[in-house]
Tab-separated table of C-alpha atoms (C1' of nucleotides) in Angstrom:
chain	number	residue	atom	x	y	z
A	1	UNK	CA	-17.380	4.172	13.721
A	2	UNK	CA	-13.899	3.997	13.130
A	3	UNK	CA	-13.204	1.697	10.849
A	4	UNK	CA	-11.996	3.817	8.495
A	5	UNK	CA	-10.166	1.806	5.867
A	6	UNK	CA	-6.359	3.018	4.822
A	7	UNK	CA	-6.972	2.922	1.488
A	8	UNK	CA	-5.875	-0.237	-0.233
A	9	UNK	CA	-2.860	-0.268	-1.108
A	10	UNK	CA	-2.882	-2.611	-4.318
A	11	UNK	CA	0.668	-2.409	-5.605
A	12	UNK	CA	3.799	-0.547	-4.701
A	13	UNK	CA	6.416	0.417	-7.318
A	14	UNK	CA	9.941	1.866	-7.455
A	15	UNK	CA	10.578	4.694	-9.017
A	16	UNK	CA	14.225	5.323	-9.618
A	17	UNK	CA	15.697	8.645	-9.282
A	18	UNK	CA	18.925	10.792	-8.871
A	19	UNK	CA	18.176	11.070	-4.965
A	20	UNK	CA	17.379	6.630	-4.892
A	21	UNK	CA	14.213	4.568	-4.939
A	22	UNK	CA	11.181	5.937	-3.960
A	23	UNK	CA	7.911	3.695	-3.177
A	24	UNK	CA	4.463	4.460	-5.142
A	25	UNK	CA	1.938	2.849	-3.607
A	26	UNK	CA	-1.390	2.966	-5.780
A	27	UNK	CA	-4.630	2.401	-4.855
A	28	UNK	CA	-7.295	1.765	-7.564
A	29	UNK	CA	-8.625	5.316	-6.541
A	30	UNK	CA	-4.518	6.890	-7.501
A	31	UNK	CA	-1.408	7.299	-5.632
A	32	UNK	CA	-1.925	7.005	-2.767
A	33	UNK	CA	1.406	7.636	-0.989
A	34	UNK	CA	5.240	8.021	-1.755
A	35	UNK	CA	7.894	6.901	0.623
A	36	UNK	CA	11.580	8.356	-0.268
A	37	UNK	CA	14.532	6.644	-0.644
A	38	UNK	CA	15.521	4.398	2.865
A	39	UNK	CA	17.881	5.920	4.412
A	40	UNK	CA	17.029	8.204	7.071
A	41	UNK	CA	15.588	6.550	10.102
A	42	UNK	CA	11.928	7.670	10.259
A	43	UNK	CA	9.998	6.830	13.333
A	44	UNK	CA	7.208	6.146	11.699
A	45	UNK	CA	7.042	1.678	11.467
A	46	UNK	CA	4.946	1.543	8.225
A	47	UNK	CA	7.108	3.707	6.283
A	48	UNK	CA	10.382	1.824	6.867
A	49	UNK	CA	8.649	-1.294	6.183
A	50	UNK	CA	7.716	-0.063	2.769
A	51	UNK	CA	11.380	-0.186	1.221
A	52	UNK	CA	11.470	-4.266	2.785
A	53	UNK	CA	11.624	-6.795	0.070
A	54	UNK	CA	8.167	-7.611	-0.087
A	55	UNK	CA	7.829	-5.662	-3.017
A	56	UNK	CA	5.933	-7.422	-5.838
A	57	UNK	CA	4.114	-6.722	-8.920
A	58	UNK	CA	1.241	-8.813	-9.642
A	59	UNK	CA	0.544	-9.100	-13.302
A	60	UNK	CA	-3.078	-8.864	-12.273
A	61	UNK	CA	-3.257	-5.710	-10.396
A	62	UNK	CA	-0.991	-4.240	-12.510
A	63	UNK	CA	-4.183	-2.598	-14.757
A	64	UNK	CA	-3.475	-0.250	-17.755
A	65	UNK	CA	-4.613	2.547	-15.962
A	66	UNK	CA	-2.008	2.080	-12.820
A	67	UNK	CA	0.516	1.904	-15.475
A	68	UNK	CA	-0.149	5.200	-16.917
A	69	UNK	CA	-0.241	6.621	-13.600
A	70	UNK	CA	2.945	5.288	-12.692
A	71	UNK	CA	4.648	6.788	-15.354
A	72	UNK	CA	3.416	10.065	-14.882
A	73	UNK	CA	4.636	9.925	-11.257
A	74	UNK	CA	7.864	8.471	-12.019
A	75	UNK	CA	8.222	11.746	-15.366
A	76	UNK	CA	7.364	14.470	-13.087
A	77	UNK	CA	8.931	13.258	-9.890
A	78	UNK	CA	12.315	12.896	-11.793
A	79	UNK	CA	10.789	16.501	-13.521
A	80	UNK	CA	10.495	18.347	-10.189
A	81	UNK	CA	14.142	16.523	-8.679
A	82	UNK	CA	15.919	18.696	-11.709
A	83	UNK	CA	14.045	21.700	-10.732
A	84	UNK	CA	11.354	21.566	-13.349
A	85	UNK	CA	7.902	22.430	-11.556
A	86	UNK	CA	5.012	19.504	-11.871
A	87	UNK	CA	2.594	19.609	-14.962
A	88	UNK	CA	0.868	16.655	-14.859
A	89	UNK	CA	-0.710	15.832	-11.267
A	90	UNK	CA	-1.337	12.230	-11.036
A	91	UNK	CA	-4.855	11.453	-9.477
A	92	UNK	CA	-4.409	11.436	-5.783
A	93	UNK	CA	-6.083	9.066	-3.133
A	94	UNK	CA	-6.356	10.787	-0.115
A	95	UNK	CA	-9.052	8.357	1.683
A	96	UNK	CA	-6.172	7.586	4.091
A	97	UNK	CA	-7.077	10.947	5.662
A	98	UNK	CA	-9.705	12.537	8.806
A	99	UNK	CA	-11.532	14.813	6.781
A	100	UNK	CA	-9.554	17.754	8.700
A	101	UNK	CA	-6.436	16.399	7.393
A	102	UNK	CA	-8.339	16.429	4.074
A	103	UNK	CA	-8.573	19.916	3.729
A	104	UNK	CA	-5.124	20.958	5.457
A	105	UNK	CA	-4.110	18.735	2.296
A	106	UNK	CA	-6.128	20.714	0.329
A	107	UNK	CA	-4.871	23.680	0.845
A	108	UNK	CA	-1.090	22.737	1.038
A	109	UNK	CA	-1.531	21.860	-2.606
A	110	UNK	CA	-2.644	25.588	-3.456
A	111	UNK	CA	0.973	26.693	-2.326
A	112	UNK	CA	2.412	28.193	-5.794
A	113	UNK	CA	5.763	26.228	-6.190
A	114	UNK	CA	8.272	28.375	-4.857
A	115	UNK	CA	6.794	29.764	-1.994
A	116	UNK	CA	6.386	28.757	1.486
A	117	UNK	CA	3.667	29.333	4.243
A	118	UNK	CA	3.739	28.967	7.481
A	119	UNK	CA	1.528	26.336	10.136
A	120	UNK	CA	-0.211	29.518	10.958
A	121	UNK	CA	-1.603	30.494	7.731
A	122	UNK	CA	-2.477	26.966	6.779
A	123	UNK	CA	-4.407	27.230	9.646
A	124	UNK	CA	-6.195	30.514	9.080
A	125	UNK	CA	-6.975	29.255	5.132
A	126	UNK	CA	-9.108	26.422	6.711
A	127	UNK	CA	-10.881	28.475	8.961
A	128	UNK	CA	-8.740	27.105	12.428
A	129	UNK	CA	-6.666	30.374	13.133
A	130	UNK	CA	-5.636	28.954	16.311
A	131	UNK	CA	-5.426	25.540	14.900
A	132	UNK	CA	-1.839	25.864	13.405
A	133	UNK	CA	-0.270	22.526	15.780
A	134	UNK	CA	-3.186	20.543	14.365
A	135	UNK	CA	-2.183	21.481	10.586
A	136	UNK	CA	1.344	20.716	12.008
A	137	UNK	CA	-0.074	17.092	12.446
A	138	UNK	CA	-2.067	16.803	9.753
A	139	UNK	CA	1.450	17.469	7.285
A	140	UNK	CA	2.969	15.102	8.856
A	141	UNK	CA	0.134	12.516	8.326
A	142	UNK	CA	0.700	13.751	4.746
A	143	UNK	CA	1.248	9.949	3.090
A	144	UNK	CA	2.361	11.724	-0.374
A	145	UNK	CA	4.987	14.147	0.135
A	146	UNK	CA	6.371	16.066	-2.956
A	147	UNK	CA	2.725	16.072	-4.658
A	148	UNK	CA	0.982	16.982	-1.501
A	149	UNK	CA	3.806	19.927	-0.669
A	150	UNK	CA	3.838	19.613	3.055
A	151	UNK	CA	7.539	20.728	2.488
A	152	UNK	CA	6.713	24.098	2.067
A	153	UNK	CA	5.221	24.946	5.618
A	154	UNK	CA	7.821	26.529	7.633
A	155	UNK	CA	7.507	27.590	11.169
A	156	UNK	CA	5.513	31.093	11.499
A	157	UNK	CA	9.310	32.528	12.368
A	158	UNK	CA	10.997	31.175	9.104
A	159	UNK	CA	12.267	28.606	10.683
A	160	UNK	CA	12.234	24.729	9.171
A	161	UNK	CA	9.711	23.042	11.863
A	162	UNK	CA	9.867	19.484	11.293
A	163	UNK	CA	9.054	16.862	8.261
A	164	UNK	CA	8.292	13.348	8.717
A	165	UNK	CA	10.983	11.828	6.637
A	166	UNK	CA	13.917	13.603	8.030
A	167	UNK	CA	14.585	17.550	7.877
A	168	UNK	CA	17.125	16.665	5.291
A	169	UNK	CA	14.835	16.386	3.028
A	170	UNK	CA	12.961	19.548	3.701
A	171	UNK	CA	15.970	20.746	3.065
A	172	UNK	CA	16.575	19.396	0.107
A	173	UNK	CA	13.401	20.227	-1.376
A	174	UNK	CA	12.884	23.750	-0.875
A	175	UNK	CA	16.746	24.062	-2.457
A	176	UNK	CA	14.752	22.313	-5.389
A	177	UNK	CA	12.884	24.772	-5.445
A	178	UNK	CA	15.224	27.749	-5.165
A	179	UNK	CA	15.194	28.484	-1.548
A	180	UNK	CA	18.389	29.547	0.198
A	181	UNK	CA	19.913	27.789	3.581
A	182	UNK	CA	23.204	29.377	5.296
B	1	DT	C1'	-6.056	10.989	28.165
B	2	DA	C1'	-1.604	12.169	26.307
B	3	DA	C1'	1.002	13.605	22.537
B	4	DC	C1'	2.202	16.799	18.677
B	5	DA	C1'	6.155	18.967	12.240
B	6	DT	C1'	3.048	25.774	16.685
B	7	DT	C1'	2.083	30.268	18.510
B	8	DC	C1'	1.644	33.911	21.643
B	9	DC	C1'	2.575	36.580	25.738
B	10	DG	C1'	5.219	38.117	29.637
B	11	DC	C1'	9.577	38.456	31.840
B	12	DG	C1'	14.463	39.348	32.620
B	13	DC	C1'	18.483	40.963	30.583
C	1	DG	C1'	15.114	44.829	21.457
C	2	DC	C1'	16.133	39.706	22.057
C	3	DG	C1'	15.781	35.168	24.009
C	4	DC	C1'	13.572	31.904	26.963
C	5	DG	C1'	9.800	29.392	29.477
C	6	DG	C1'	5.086	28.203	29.943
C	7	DA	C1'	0.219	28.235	28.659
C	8	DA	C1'	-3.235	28.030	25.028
C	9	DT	C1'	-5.174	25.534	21.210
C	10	DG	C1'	-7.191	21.733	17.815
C	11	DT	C1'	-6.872	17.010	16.300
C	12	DT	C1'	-5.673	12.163	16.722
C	13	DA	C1'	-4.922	7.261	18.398
DNA sequence: TAACATTCCGCGC
DNA sequence: GCGCGGAATGTTA
């Protein structure tokens, strides 16, 4: 049985920020993934396809309810870009994800803002000491960085370890958040 | 089966 | 003590 569905994506919206255009894509369940700005290559196909120009709203998707949630994505993400921490979690659709992946997820979100973990600990937390390359794959699955904070797993030596959308934007994010680079 | 956003252990210096 | 190479480990397509 693996016809697990990606959850339906049933409209995609910009949301404008300092850093570009990022991509909400909502399913009737939430958001249920972000894409950042186009710019670094990303290997992964359905993410660069996401900034194309088949970006539409249709009136009839476009329910009350989505609309709220959009602009409570597009107030904190702009919130958390000038350094202000997240109040108002949007609902989240994580269907997208093996129920492992669920609870790495899970548990990413329990990161306080400000701090970091590493793959190792992640792993520990969901009862897979040794697991910590699976919870490496299961960030990287991650379909909603920022909300789901798969930024903030570092490398059990301190080092960055990887991030789907470009290690720039790890970067980037944990200086957000007040962590220092040389 | 192969691939992976890790970790750990054992060497050689 | 520090750095490097290779094996172990869990999940996925």
């Amino acid at each position: 049985m693996n016809t697990r569905k990606i959850p339906q994506i049933i409209l995609q919206l910009p949301v404008k920020t300092k850093y570009g255009e990022f991509i909400a894509g909502f399913s009737e369940f939430g958001l249920a993934r972000l894409v950042f700005p186009k710019k670094q290559p990303c290997k992964n196909k359905e993410l660069q396809c996401a900034g194309a120009p088949g970006l539409k709203v249709n009136p009839e998707k476009l329910t009350e309810k989505i609309c709220n949630w959009q602009e409570i994505v597009t107030t904190e993400l702009n919130n958390y870009l000038n350094g202000k921490s997240i109040q108002n979690m949007p609902p989240l659709d994580l269907s997208a994800g093996t129920p492992f992946q669920q609870r790495v997820w899970k548990a990413l979100m329990e990161i306080p803002s400000g701090n970091t973990m590493s793959y190792n600990e992640i792993a520990a937390k969901i009862g897979k000491p040794q697991g910590a390359r699976a919870v490496g794959l299961a960030c990287g699955a991650n379909p909603i960085p920022i909300f789901i904070p798969c930024h903030r797993v570092l490398k059990s030596d301190g080092s960055l370890g990887g991030f789907s959308a470009g290690l720039t934007w790890k970067k980037i994010l944990l200086t957000i958040e007040g962590h220092k680079f040389d």
